[in-house]
Each structure stands twice: as structure tokens, then as C-alpha cells.
Tab-separated table of C-alpha atoms and ligand atoms in Angstrom:
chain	number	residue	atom	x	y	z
Y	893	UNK	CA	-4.306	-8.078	25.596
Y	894	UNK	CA	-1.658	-10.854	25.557
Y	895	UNK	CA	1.727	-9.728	25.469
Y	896	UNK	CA	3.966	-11.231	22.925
Y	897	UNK	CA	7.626	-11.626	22.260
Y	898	UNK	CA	7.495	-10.663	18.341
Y	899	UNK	CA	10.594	-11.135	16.755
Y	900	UNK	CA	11.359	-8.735	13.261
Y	901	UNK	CA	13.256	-9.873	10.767
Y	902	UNK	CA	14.846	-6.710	8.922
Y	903	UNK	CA	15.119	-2.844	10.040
Y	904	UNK	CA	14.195	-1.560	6.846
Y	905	UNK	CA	11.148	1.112	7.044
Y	906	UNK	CA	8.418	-1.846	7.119
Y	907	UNK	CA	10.276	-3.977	10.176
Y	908	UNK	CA	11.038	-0.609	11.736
Y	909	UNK	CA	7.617	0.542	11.787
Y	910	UNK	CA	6.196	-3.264	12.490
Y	911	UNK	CA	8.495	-3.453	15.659
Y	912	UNK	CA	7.259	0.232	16.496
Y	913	UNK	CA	3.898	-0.437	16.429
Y	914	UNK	CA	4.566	-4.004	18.472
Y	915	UNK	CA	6.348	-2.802	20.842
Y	916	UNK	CA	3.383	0.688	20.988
Y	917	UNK	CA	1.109	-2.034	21.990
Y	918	UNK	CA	3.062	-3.759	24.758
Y	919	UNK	CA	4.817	-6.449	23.143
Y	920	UNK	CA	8.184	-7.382	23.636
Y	921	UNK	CA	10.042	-6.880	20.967
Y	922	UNK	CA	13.196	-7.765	18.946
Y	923	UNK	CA	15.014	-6.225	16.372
Y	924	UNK	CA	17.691	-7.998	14.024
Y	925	UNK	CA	19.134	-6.102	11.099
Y	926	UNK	CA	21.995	-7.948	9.075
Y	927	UNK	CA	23.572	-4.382	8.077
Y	928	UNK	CA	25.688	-2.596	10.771
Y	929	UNK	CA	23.325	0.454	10.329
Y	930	UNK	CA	20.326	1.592	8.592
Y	931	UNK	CA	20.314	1.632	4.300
Y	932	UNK	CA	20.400	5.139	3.340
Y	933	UNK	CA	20.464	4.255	-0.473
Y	934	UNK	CA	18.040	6.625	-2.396
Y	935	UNK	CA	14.967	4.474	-2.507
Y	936	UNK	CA	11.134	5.332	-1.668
Y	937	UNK	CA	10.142	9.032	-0.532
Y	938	UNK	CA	6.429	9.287	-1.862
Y	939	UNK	CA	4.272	8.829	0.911
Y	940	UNK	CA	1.077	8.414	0.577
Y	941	UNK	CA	-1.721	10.136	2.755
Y	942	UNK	CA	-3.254	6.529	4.309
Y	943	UNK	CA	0.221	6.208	5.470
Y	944	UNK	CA	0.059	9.801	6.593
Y	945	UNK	CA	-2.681	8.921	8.834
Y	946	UNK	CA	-0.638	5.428	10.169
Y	947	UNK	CA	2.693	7.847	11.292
Y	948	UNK	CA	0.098	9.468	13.271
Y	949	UNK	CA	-0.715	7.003	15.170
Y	950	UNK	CA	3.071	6.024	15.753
Y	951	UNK	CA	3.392	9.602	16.980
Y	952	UNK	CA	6.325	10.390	13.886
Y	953	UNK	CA	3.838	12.971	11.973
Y	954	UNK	CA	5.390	16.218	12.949
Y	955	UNK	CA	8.866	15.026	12.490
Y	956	UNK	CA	8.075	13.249	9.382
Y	957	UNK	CA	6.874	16.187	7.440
Y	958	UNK	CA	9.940	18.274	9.184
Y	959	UNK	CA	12.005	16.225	7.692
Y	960	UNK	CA	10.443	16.047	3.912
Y	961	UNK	CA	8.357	18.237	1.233
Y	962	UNK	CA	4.873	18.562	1.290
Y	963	UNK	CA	3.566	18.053	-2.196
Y	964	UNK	CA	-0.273	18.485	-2.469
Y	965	UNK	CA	0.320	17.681	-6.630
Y	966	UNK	CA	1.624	15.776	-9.317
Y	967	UNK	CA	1.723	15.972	-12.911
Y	968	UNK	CA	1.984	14.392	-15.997
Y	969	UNK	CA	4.092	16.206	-18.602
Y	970	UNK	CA	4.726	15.119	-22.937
Y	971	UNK	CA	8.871	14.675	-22.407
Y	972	UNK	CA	9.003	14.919	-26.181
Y	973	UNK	CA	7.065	18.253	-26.398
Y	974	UNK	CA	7.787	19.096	-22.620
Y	975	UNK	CA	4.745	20.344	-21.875
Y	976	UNK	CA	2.066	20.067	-19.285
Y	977	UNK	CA	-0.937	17.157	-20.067
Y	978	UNK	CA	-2.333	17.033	-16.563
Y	979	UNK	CA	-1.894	17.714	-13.023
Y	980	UNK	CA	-3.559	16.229	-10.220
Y	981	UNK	CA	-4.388	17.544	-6.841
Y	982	UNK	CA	-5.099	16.187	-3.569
Y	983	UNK	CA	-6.634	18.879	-2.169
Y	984	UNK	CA	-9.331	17.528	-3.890
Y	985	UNK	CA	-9.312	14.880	-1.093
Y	986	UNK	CA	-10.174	17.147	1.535
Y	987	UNK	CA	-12.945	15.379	3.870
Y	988	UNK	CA	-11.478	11.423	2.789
Y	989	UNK	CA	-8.135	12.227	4.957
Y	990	UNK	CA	-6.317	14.636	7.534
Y	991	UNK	CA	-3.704	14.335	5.151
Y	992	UNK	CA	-4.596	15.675	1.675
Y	993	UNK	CA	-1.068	15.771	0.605
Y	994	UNK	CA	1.792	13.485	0.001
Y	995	UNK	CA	5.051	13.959	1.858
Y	996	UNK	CA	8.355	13.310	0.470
Y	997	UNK	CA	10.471	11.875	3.255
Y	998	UNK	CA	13.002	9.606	2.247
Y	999	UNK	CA	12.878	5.653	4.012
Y	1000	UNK	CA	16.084	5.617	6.012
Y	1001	UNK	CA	14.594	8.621	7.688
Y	1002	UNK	CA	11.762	6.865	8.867
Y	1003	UNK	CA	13.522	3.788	9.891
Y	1004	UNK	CA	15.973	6.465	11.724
Y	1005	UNK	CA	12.824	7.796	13.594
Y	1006	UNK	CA	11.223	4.509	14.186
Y	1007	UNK	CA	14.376	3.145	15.852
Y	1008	UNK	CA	14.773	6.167	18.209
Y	1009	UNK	CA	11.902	5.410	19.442
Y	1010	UNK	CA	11.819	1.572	20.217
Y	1011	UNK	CA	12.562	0.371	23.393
Y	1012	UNK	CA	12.906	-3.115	22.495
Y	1013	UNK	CA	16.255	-5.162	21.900
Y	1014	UNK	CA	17.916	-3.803	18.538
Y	1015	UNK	CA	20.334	-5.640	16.959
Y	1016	UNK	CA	22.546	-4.565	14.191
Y	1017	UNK	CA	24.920	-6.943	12.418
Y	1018	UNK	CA	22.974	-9.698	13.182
Y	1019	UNK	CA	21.899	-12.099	9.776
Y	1020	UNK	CA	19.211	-14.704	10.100
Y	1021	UNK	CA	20.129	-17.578	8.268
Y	1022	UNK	CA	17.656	-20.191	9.377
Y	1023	UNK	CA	13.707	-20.321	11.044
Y	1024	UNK	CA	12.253	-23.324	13.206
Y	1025	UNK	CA	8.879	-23.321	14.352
Y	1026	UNK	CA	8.569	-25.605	17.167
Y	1027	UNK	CA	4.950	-25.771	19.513
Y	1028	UNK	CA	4.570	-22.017	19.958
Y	1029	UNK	CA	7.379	-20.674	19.292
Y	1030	UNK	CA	9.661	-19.961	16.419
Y	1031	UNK	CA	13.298	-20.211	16.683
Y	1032	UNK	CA	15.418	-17.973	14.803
Y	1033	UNK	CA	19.515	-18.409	13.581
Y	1034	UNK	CA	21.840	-16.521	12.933
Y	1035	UNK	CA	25.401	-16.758	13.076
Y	1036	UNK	CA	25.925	-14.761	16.452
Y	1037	UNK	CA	23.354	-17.128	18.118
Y	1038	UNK	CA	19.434	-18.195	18.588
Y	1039	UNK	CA	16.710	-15.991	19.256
Y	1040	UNK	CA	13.169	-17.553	19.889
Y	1041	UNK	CA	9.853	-15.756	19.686
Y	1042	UNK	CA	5.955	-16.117	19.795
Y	1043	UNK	CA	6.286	-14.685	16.545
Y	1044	UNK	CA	8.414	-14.040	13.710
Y	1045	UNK	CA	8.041	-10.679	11.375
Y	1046	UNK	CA	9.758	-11.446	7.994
Y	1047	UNK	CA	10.541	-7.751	6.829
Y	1048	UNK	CA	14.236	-8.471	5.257
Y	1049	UNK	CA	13.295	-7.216	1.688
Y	1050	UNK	CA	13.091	-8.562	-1.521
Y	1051	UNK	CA	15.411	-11.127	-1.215
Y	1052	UNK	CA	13.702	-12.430	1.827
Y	1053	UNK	CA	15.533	-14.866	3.762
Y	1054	UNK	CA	12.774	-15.907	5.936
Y	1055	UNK	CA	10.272	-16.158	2.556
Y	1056	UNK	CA	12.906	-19.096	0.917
Y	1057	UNK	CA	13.346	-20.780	4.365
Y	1058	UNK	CA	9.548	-20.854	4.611
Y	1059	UNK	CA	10.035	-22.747	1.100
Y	1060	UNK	CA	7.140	-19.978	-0.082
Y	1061	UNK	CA	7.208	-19.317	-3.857
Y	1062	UNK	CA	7.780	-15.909	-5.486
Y	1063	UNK	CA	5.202	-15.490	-8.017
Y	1064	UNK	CA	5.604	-13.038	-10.685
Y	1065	UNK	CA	8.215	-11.577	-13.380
Y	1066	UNK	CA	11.321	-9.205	-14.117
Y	1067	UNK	CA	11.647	-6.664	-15.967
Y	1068	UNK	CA	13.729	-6.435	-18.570
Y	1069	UNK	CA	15.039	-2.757	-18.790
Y	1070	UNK	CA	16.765	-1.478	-15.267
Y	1071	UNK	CA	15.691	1.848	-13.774
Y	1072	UNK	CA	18.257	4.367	-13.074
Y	1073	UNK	CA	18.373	7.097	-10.539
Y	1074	UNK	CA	20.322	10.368	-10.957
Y	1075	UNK	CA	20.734	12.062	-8.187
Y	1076	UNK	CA	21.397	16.057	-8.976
Y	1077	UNK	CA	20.986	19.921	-7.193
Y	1078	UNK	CA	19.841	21.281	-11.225
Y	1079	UNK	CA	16.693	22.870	-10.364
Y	1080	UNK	CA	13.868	21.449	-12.114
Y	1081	UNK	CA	11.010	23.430	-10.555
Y	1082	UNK	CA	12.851	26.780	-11.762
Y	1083	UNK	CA	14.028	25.139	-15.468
Y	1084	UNK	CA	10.817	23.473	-16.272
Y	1085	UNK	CA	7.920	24.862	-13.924
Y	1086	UNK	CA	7.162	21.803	-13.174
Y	1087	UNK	CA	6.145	20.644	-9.395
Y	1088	UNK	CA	7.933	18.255	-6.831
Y	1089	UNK	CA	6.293	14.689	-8.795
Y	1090	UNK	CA	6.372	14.655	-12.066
Y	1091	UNK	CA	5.909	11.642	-14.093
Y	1092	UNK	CA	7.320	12.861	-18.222
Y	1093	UNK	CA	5.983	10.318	-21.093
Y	1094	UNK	CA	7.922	9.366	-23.885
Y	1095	UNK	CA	8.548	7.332	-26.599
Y	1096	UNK	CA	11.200	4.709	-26.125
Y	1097	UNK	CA	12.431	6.818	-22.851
Y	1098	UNK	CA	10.375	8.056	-20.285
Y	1099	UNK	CA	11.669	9.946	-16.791
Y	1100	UNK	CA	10.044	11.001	-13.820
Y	1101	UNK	CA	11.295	13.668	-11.623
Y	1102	UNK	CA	11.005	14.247	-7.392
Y	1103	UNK	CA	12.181	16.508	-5.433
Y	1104	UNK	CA	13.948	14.878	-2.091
Y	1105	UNK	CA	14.628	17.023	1.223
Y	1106	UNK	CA	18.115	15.031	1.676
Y	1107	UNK	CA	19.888	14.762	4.825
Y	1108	UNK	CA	20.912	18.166	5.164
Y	1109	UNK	CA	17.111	19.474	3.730
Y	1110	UNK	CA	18.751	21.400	1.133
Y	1111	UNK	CA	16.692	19.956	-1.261
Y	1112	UNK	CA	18.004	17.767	-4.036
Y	1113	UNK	CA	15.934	16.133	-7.579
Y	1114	UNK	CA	15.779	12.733	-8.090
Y	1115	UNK	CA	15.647	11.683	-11.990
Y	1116	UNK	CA	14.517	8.405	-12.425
Y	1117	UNK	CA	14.893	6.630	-16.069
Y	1118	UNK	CA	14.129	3.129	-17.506
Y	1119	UNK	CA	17.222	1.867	-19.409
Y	1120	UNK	CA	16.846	0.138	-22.729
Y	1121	UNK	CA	16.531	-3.626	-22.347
Y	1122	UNK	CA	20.178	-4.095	-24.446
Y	1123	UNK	CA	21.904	-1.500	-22.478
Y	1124	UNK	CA	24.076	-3.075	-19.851
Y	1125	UNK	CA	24.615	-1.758	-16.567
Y	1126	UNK	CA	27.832	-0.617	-17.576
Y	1127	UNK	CA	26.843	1.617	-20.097
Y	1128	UNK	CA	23.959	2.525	-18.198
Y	1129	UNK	CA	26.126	4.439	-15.308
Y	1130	UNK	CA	28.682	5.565	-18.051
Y	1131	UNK	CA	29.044	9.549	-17.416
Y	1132	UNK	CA	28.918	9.942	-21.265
Y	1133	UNK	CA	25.010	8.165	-21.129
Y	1134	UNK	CA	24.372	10.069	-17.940
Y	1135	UNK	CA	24.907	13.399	-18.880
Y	1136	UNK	CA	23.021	12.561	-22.590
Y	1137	UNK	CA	20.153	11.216	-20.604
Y	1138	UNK	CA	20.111	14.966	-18.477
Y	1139	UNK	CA	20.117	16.406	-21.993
Y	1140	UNK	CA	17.455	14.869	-23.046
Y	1141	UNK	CA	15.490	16.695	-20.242
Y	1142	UNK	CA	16.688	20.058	-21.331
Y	1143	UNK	CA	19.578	20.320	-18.514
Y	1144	UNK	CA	22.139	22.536	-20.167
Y	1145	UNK	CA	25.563	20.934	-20.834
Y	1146	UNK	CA	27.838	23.226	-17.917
Y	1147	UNK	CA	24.569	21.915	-15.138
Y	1148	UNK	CA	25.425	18.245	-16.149
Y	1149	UNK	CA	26.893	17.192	-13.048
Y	1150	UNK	CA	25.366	15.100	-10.097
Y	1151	UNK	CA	25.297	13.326	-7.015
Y	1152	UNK	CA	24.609	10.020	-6.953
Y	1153	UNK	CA	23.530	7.475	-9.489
Y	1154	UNK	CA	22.148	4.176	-8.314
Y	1155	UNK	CA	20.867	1.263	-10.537
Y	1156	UNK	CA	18.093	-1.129	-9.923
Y	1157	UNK	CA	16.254	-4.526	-11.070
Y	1158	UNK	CA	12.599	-4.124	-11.413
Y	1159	UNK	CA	9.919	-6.867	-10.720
Y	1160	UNK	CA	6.649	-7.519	-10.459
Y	1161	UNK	CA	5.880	-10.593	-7.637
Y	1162	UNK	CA	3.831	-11.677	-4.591
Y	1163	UNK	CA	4.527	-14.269	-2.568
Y	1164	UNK	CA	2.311	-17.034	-2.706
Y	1165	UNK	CA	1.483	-17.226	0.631
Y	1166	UNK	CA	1.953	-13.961	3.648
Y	1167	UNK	CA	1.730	-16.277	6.599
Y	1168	UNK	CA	3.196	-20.016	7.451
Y	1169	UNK	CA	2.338	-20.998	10.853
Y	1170	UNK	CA	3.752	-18.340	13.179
Y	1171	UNK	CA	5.715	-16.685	10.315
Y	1172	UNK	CA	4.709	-13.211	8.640
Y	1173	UNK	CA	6.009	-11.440	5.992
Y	1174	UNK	CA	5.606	-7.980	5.183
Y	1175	UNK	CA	6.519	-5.271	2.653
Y	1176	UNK	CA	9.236	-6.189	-0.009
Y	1177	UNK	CA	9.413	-9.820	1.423
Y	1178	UNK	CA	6.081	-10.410	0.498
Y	1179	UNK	CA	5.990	-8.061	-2.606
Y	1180	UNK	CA	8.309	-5.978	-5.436
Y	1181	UNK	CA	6.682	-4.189	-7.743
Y	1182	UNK	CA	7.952	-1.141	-10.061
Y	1183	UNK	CA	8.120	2.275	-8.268
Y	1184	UNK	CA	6.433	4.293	-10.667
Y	1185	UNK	CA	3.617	5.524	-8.492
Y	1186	UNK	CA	4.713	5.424	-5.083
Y	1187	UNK	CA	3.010	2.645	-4.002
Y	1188	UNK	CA	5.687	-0.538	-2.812
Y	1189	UNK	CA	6.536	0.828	0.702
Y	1190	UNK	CA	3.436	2.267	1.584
Y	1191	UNK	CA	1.207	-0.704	0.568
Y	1192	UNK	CA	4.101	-2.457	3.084
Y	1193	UNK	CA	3.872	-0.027	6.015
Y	1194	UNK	CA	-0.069	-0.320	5.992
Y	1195	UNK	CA	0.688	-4.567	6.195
Y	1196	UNK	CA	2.816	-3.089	9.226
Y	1197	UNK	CA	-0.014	-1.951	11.103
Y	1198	UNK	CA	-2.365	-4.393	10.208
Y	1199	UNK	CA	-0.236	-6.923	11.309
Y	1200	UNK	CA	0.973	-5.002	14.995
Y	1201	UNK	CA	-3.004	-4.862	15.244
Y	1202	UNK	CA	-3.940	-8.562	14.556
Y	1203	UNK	CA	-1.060	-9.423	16.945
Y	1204	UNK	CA	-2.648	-7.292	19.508
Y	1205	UNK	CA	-6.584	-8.753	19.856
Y	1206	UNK	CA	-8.397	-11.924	19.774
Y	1207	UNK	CA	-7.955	-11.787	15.795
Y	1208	UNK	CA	-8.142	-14.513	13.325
Y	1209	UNK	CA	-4.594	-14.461	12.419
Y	1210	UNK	CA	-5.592	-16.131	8.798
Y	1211	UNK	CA	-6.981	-12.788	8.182
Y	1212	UNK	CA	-3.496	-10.991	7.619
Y	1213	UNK	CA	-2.922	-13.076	4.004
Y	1214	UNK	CA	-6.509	-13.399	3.073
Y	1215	UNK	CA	-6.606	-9.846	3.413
Y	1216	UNK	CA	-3.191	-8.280	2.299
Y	1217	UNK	CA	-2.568	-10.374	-0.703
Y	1218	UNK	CA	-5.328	-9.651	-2.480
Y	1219	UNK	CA	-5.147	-5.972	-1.585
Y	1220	UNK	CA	-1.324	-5.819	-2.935
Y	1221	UNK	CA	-2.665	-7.617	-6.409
Y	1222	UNK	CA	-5.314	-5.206	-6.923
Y	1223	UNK	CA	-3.801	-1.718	-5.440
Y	1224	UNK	CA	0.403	-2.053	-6.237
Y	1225	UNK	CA	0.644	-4.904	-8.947
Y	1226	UNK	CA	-1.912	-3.885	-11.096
Y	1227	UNK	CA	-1.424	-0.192	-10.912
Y	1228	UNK	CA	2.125	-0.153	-11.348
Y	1229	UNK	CA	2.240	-2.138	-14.242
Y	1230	UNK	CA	-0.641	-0.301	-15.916
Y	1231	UNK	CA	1.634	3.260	-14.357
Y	1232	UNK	CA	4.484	1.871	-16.618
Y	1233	UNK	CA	2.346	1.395	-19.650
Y	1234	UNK	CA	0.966	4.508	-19.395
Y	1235	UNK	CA	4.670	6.203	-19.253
Y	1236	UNK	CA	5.952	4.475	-22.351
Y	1237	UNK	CA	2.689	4.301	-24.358
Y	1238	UNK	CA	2.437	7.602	-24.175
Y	1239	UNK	CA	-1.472	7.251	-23.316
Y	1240	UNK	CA	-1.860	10.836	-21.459
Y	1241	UNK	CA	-5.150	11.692	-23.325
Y	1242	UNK	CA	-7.110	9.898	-21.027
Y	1243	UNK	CA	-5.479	11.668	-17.841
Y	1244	UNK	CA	-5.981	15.007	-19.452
Y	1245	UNK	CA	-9.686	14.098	-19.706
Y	1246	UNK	CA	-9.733	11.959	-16.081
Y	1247	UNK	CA	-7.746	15.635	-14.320
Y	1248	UNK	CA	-10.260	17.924	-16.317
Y	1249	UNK	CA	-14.001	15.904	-14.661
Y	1250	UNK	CA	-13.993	16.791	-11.189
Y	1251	UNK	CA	-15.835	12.964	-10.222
Y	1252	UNK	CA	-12.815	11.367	-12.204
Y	1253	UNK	CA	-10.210	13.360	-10.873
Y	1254	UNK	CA	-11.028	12.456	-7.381
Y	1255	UNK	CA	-11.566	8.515	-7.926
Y	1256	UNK	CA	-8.271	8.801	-9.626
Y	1257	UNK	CA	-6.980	10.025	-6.693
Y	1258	UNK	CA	-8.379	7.943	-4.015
Y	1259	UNK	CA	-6.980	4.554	-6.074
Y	1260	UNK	CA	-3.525	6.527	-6.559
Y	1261	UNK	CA	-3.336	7.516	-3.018
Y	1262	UNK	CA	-4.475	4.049	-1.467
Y	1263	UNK	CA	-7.124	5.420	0.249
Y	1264	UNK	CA	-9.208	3.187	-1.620
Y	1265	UNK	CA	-7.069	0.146	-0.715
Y	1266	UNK	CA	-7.404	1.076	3.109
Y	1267	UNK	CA	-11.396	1.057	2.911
Y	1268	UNK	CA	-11.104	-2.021	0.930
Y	1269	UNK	CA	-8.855	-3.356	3.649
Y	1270	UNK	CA	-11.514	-2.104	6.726
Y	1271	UNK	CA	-14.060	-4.096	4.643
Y	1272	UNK	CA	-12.014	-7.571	4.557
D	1937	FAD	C1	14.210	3.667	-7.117
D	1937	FAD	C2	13.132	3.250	-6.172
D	1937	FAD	C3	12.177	4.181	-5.784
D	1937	FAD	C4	11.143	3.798	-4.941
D	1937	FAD	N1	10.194	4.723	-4.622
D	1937	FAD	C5	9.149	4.358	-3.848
D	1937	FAD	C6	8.171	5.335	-3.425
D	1937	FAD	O1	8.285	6.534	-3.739
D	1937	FAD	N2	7.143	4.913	-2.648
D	1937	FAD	C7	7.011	3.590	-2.268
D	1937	FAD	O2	6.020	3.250	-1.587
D	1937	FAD	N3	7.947	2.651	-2.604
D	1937	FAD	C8	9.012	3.005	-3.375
D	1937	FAD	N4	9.991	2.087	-3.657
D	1937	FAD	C9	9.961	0.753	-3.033
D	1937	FAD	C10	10.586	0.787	-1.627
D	1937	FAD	O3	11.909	1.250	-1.681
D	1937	FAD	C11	10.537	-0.600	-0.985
D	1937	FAD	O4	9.202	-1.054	-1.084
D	1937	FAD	C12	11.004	-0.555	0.479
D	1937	FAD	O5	12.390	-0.446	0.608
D	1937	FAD	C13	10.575	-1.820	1.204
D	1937	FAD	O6	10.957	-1.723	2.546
D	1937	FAD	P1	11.213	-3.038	3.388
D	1937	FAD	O7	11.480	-2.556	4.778
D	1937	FAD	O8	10.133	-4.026	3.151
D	1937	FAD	O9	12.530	-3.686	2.740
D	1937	FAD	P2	13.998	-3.115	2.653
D	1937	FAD	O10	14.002	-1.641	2.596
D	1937	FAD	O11	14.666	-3.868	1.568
D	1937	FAD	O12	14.634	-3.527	4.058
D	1937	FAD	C14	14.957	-4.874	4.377
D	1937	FAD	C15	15.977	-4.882	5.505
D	1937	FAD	O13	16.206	-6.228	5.904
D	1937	FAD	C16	17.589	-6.442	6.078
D	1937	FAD	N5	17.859	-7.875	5.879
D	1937	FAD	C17	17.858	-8.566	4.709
D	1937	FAD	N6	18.114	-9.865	4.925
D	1937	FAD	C18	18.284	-10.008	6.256
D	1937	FAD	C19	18.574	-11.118	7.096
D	1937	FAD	N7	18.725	-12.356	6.582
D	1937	FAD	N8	18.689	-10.939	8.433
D	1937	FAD	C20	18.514	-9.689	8.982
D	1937	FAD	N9	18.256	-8.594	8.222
D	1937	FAD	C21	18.115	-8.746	6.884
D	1937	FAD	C22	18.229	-5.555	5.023
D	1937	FAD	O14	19.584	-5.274	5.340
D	1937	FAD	C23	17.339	-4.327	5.076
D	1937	FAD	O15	17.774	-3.389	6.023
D	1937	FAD	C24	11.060	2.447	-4.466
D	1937	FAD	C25	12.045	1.521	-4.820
D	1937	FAD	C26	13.068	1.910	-5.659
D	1937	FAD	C27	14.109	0.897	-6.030
């Protein structure tokens, strides 16, 4: 194998596993990261059981699931009713992975583990501004000086630096409601009998509901909501529409109180193109997509290692794009959206009858887990 310098744009969980996995396979690596330290805001957790199998082969399994909840189900509840339509469970997947399970370890910890164990040159505070490819290399600016590479890794996120210097389109949509995250100890496992993912249907409002390890693995819920389109952000994070929105879930009045809250935009876009020239991007850089599902940072962790691989053989490096874009269309766009729909339609019929035929239960769970995406991907 020919070793590389591969330059990554962004230690977020994708660039932090993408320079792991370089610098695994003998590459030389570089790290810059605009942000004096790793982003600990309460993002992705889910993690799927392909993606399992990947932080395996980084050698981060054992402390992963140390550091998170093992949650073998998930279930669908009526919030107006609050009761129980379906559960799914991925024991069912026993024989398909090692991993029949998902863990839910939240991303700064893996970006935290990743970086512990990379040898390379990590730089923190350090904000590319500007790319030039020039004969084989790629030169890279920021404002503490030049970095040039065989390669360039855009991981910097949804806002992507590297994707608008490439000039590379962002196709797609926002959303426009906002999601909102309350962060809260009320015990929803005890008060509801519900399980660690739960994904509650309603009209007009729907809220889904995961259980986090946190930092000091005390165990905390997350409660995410859509807002209405009208509300502003404002009124969104005001403590009075907080605490009603906790009502609404049957928290009692004097268990109100919570953590965090944390408000995001929601889209739906790929980039047009994954590769230009010498340039790569991977995870939110080259796709955002609503969270319901779990799907954003794993589909971007498994471009990761497909990418540390390709960089690593005689491979045809066209194959990343015509490979990954599709994949993220078919596996993360599409679900998500039709996840969303499903949420405020109300449509849980169908899931009662999909969890209650053994066949159907399990092909719902190989699409939902993106075990189905990774064969697809071995077959491209
Ligand atoms: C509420 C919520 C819940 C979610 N839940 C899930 C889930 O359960 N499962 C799932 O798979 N996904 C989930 N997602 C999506 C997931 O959070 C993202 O897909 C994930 O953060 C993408 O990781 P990334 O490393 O590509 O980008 P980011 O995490 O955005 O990291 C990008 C990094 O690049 C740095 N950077 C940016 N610009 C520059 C620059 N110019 N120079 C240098 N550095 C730069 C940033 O500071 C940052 O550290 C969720 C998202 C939200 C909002």
C-alpha cells in the first residue's frame, strides 16, 4: 500500500473516525478542527449495529458500549392515547450481525475516543477558509497557515466549508418546523413503561424519547419535539412552552424541570457531487437529513470507512460518489422523510401489522438498521 498524507477537514465523529481509520492503515495524517475542543452539544446517540461492526474494527467496541446503553428495542407508542402500537426487536437480527442491538453513545464521546487514539498531527483552533488543488496535491488555508496533502477529507458539517469552496451545490429542502430537544433526569422508563427509543405519534405534535448515558453515565432522557411552523424560536425555548410541552407527555407539574434545551434547523439535502478531484466529503458535508431514525451519522461513519479503505488499495477512487450518494438517497433521505410522515400522520397501523409478521418485522429491521444499506454498498 501507498502511504498518503490525508488531510481531514473537521473533528466531528465522521473526520474523527475518517482520520482514525487513515491513520489505522498507515497514512499520515492531519487533523484540523476550527473549535478549540470537541462539540459536546446533545446531538446523535443511536448507533446503529453496521456501525457496531465498523468501531470494531477501529478497536473502540468495548469502550463504546461502556460508555452508552444497550438497547436491543424500540417502539412506537399513540402519544394521544399513550399506549403501546408496536415494538421492534433486534434480536430478531441474530445471524445478519455480531451486533443485534443498538448502542446509545453520544457523538462527542466517540470523537473523544477516536482522538485518543490518533497519532497523527491534531489541530484544534485551526479554520480552513480556502482549498487549492494543484498536480497532486491539495493545498489547504487557514488563517494560522497552509497545510498541503495528497488528499483532502471534507468532514466540517453541514455548513461545509470545503463543499462551497468546491463550488458543489446543496440539493434538497428545509424544513419548516424546528426540532427541539429537552434534556431532563424525569424517568420515562418508570412513568410510562416505555423502553430507551421510543418514537410517540401524534396529531399536530409528535415526540420521541431516548435515554442518553451522559458524561457522568447517570443516565439522562432526551425529549425530542417538532415545533409548529409559526412558532418562533423564542417561544419555542420559552419555560412556559417547555414545561406545557412535558405536560403533554404526562410529566407531572413539580417533575417539570430540566437540563438542557437545544434548538435545531432540519433539512433534507445531498450534495450534488461527494468527490472533486482530490477532494472528499463525508457525513453532514455531504448530507443533512432529519434525525428521526437514527440514521445521519451512521450513514456518515460507514462513508468514513469506505473512504479510509478506497484510500488504502489500488481502488477506483470514482467509486466513493457513485457508490455513497446513491446509498444516502435511498437509505437516510428517503427513510427519514417517510419516518417523519409516519410520526405526524399518525400511520402506526401498518407497523402494528409489519412488528406482528415475523418476515416483515425483520426486513423492517434490516432497512432501519442499515444493514441493508451496507450489503447494498458491498454490491456497488
Ligand atoms: C437533535 C439531533 C439528533 C440526532 N440524532 C442522530 C442519531 O441518533 N443518529 C444519527 O446517525 N444521526 C443523528 N443526528 C445527526 C448527527 O448529529 C450528524 O449527522 C453528525 O453530527 C454529523 O457528524 P459530522 O462529523 O459529519 O459533522 P459535525 O458533527 O457537524 O462536525 C463537523 C466538525 O467540523 C468542524 N468545522 C466546521 N467548519 C470547519 C472549518 N472550516 N475548518 C475546520 N473545522 C471545521 C466543526 O467545528 C465540527 O467540529 C442527529 C442530529 C440532531 C440535530
Amino acid at each position: 500500500m501507498r502511504r498518503r498524507h490525508i488531510l481531514v477537514v473537521g473533528a466531528g465523529p465522521v473526520g474523527a473516525v475518517a482520520a482514525l481509520a487513515c491513520a489505522q492503515r498507515g497514512h499520515q495524517v492531519t487533523l484540523l478542527e476550527a473549535q478549540e475542543g470537541i462539540d459536546d452539544s446533545p446531538r446523535a446517540s443511536t448507533t446503529q449495529p453496521p456501525t457496531l461492526e465498523i468501531l470494531a474494527g477501529l478497536g473502540l467496541i468495548d469502550e463504546y458500549i461502556a460508555q452508552g446503553l444497550v438497547a436491543r428495542t424500540f417502539q412506537f407508542w399513540d402519544r394521544s392515547t399513550r399506549t403501546l402500537v408496536a415494538e421492534f426487536d433486534f434480536a430478531r437480527l441474530r445471524g445478519e450481525t455480531a451486533y443485534p442491538f443498538v448502542v446509545q453513545t453520544e457523538q462527542h464521546k466517540l470523537a473523544n475516543m477516536c482522538i485518543a487514539r490518533l497519532s497523527g498531527d491534531i489541530r484544534f483552533g485551526v479554520e480552513v477558509v480556502d482549498l487549492e488543488e494543484k498536480g497532486n496535491q491539495v493545498t489547504v488555508k487557514t488563517r494560522k497557515g497552509d497545510f498541503t496533502a495528497d488528499y483532502v477529507i471534507g468532514a466540517d458539517g453541514g455548513r461545509s466549508t470545503v463543499r462551497k469552496c468546491l463550488d458543489i451545490e446543496f440539493e434538497g429542502y428545509t424544513w419548516p418546523e424546528r426540532f427541539l430537544v429537552i434534556t431532563t433526569k424525569f424517568d420515562f422508563q418508570k412513568a410510562l413503561g416505555c423502553c430507551l427509543r421510543n418514537y410517540m405519534a401524534g396529531d399536530g405534535e409528535w415526540t420521541n424519547l431516548f435515554k442518553v448515558a451522559g458524561d457522568d453515565l447517570q443516565g439522562r432522557w432526551r425529549a425530542v419535539y417538532n415545533t409548529r411552523a409559526d412558532e418562533t424560536d423564542e417561544e419555542a425555548l420559552s419555560d412556559a412552552a417547555v414545561r406545557a410541552r412535558l405536560s403533554r407527555i404526562g410529566v407531572p407539574e413539580k417533575e417539570q424541570s430540566y437540563l438542557h434545551l437545544n434548538l435545531y434547523r432540519v433539512h433534507q439535502r445531498v450534495a450534488k457531487q461527494f468527490r472533486k478531484g482530490r477532494v472528499f466529503l463525508c457525513g453532514d458535508a455531504a448530507h443533512v437529513n432529519n434525525p428521526i431514525g437514527g440514521l445521519g451519522l451512521n450513514c456518515g461513519i460507514h462513508e468514513a470507512w469506505d473512504l479510509a479503505n478506497l484510500l488504502s488499495g489500488d481502488n477506483n477512487l470514482d467509486s466513493y460518489e457513485k457508490r455513497r450518494r446513491p446509498l444516502n438517497i435511498r437509505y437516510v433521505q428517503e427513510q427519514t422523510v417517510a419516518n417523519k410522515k409516519r410520526l405526524e400522520q399518525r400511520r402506526l397501523d401498518d407497523l402494528k401489522e409489519t412488528a406482528a409478521d415475523p418476515q416483515r418485522h425483520k426486513a423492517f429491521l434490516m432497512r432501519a438498521s442499515l444493514l441493508e444499506s451496507s450489503r447494498d454498498a458491498i454490491r456497488t
